[in-house]
CSV table of C-alpha atoms in Angstrom, one decimal:
chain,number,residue,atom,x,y,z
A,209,UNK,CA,36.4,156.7,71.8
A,210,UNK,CA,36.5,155.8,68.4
A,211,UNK,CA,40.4,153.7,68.2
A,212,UNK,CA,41.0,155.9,64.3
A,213,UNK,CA,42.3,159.4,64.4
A,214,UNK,CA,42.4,161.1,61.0
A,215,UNK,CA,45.6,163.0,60.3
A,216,UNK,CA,46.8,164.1,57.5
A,217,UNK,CA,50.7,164.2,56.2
A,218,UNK,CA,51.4,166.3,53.5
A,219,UNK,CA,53.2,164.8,50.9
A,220,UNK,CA,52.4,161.1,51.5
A,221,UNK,CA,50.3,161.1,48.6
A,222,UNK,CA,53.5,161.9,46.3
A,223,UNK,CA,55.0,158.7,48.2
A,224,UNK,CA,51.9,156.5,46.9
A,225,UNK,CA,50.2,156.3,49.8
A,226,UNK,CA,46.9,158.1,50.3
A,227,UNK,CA,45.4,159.5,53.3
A,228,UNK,CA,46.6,158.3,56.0
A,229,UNK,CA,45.3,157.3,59.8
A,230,UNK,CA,46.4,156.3,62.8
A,231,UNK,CA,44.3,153.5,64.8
A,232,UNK,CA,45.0,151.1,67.9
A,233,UNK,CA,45.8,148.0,66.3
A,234,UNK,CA,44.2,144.8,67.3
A,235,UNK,CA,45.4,141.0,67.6
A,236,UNK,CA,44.2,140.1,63.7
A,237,UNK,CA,46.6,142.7,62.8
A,238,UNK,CA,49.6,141.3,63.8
A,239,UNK,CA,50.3,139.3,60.8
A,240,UNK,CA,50.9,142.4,58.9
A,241,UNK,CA,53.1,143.6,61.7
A,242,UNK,CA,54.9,141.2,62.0
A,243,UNK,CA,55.7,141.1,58.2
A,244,UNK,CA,56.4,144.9,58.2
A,245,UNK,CA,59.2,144.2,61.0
A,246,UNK,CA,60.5,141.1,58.8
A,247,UNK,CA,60.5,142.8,55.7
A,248,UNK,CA,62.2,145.8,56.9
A,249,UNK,CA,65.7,146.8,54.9
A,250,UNK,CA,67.0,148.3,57.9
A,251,UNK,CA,67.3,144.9,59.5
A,252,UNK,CA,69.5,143.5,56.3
A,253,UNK,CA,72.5,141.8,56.9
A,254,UNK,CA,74.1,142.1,60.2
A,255,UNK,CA,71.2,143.1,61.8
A,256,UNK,CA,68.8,140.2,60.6
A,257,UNK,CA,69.3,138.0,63.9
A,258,UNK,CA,67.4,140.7,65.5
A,259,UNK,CA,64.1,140.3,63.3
A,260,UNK,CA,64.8,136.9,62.4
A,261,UNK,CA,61.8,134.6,63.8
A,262,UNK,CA,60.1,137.6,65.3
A,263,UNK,CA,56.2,138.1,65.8
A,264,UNK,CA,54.2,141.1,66.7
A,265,UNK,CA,51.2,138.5,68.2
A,266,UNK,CA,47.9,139.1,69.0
A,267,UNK,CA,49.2,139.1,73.2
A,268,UNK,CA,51.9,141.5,72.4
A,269,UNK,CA,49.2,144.0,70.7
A,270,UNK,CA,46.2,143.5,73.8
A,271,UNK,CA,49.3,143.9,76.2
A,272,UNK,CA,50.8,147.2,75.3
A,273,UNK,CA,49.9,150.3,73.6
A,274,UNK,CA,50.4,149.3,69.9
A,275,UNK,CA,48.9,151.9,66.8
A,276,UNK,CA,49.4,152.0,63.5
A,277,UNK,CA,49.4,154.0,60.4
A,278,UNK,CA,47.3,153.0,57.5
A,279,UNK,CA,46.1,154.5,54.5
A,280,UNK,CA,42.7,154.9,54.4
A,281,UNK,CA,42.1,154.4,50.4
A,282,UNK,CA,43.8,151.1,49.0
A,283,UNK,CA,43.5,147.8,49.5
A,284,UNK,CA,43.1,146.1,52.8
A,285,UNK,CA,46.4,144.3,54.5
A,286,UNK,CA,45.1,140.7,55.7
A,287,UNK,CA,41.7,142.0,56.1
A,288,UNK,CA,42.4,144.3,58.8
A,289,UNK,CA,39.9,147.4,58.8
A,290,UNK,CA,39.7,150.0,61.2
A,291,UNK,CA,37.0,150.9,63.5
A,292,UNK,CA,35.3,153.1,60.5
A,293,UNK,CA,35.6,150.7,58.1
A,294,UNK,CA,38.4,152.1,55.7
A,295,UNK,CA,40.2,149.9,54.6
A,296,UNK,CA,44.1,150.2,54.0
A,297,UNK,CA,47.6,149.3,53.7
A,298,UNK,CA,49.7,149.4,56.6
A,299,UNK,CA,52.6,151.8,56.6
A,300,UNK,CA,54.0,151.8,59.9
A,301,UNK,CA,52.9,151.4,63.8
A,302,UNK,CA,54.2,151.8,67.2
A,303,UNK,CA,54.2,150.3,70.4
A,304,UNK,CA,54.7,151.9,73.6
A,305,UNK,CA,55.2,149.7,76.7
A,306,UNK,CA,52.9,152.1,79.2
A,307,UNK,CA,54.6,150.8,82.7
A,308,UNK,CA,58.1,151.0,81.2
A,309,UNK,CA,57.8,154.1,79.5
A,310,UNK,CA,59.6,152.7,76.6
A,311,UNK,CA,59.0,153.1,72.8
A,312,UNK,CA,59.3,149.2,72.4
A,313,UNK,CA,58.9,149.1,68.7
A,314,UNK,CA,58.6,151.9,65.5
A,315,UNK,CA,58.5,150.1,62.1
A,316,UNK,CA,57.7,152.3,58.8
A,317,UNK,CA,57.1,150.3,55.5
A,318,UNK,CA,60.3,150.8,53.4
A,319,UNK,CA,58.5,152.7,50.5
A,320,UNK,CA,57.0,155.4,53.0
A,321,UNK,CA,60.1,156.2,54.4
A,322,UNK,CA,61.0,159.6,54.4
A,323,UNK,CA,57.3,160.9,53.7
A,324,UNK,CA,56.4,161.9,57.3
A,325,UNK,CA,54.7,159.2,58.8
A,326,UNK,CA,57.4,158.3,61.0
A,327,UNK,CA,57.0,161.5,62.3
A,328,UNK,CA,53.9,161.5,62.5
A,329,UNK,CA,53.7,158.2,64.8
A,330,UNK,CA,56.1,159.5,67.0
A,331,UNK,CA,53.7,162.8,67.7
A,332,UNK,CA,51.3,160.3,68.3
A,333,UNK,CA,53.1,158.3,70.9
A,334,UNK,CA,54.1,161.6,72.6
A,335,UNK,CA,50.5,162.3,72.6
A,336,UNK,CA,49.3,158.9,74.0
A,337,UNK,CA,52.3,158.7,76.4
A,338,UNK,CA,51.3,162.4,77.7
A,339,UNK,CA,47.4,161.5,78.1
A,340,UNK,CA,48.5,158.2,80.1
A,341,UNK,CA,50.8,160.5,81.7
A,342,UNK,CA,53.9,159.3,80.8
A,343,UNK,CA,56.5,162.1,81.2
A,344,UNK,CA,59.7,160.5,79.6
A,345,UNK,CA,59.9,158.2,76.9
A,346,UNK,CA,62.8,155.5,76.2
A,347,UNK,CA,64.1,154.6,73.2
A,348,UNK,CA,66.9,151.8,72.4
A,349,UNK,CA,67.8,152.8,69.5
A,350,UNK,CA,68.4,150.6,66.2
A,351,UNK,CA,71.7,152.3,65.3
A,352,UNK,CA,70.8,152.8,61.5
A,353,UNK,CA,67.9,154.7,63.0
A,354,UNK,CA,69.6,157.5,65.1
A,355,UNK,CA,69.5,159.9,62.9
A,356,UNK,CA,65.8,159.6,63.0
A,357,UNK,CA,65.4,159.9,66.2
A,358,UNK,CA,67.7,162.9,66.7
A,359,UNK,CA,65.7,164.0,63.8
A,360,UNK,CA,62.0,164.1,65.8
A,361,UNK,CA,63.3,165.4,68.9
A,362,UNK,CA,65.1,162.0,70.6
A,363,UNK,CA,67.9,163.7,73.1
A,364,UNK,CA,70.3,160.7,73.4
A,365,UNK,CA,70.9,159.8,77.2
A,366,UNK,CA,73.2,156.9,77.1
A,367,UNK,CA,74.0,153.7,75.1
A,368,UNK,CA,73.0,150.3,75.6
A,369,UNK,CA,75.6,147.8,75.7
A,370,UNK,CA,75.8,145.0,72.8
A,371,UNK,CA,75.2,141.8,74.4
A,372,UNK,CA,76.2,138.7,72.3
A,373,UNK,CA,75.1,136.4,70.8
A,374,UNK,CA,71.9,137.9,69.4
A,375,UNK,CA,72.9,141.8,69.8
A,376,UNK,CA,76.2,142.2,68.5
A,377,UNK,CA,76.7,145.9,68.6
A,378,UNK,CA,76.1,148.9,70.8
A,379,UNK,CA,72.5,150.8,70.8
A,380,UNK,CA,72.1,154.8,71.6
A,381,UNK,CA,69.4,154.8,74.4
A,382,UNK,CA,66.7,157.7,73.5
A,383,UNK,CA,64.7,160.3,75.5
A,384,UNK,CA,61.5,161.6,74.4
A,385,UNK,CA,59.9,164.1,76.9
A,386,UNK,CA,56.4,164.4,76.4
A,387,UNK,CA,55.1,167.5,79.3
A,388,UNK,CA,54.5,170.8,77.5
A,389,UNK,CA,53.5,169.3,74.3
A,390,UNK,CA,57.4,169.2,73.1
């Protein structure tokens, strides 16, 4: 198996990205994770404790099932090149914890947001979740991001609890199911 599957997003190239794939990310990648989770706005203000020292490391990545979307034309992000050699920016990945059946993490670069490829990594999880036959799918929810997940197909089956110091507020908890190819 290759690791890069092509797939396109119609519109992305309006958002200044080009095409765009999705590939299994590997431990020299997580620099750029990590800055993607850093550098998010979503995690502004209030929510900063959250990302505030946090690292997307190279055990994290071997450990769990992390991909990531990148845009095949442009410049490269710390080096990082997929298994085809393309060469591109990263603009959002995933990582599903397998024996959990959690989404653990879903980061999209602030200035791809609302171009699709949110949407697109979460049909790829789904996917991946499916063929390691995963049936359900949690999701602890950042609360600026339930819309989204409502959005892609998320039914909301409870709320996580905040728990002080370093999670101050309640989370919705998430439910994708992926049987049926929903």
């Amino acid at each position: 198996m290759s690791g890069v599957w092509g797939v396109g997003v119609i519109g992305v190239g309006a958002c200044g990205a080009g095409d765009v794939v999705v590939r299994r990310a590997v431990g020299r990648d997580g620099r750029g994770l990590t800055r993607l989770v850093r550098g998010s706005r979503a995690y502004e203000g209030k929510y900063a404790a959250m990302v505030e020292g946090y690292r997307v490391g190279a055990d994290y990545i071997e450990a769990h099932r992390v991909f990531m979307a990148v845009e095949r034309d442009g410049s490269a992000v710390n080096g990082s090149r997929g298994e085809q050699g393309e060469a591109g920016r990263v603009l959002g990945f995933y990582a599903l914890v397998v024996e959990a059946g959690e989404l653990d993490l879903l980061f999209v670069a602030d200035r791809v947001q609302g171009c699709g490829i949110g949407r697109m990594l979460v049909e790829h999880m789904k996917g991946e979740a499916r063929r390691l036959g995963v049936e359900r799918v949690r999701v602890v929810s950042h609360p600026p991001a339930e819309g989204f997940y409502r959005s892609v197909g998320a039914r909301q089956v409870g709320v996580v609890w905040a728990n002080p110091p370093v999670v101050r507020w309640d989370r919705p908890e998430f439910e994708f199911t992926t049987a049926g190819g929903e």
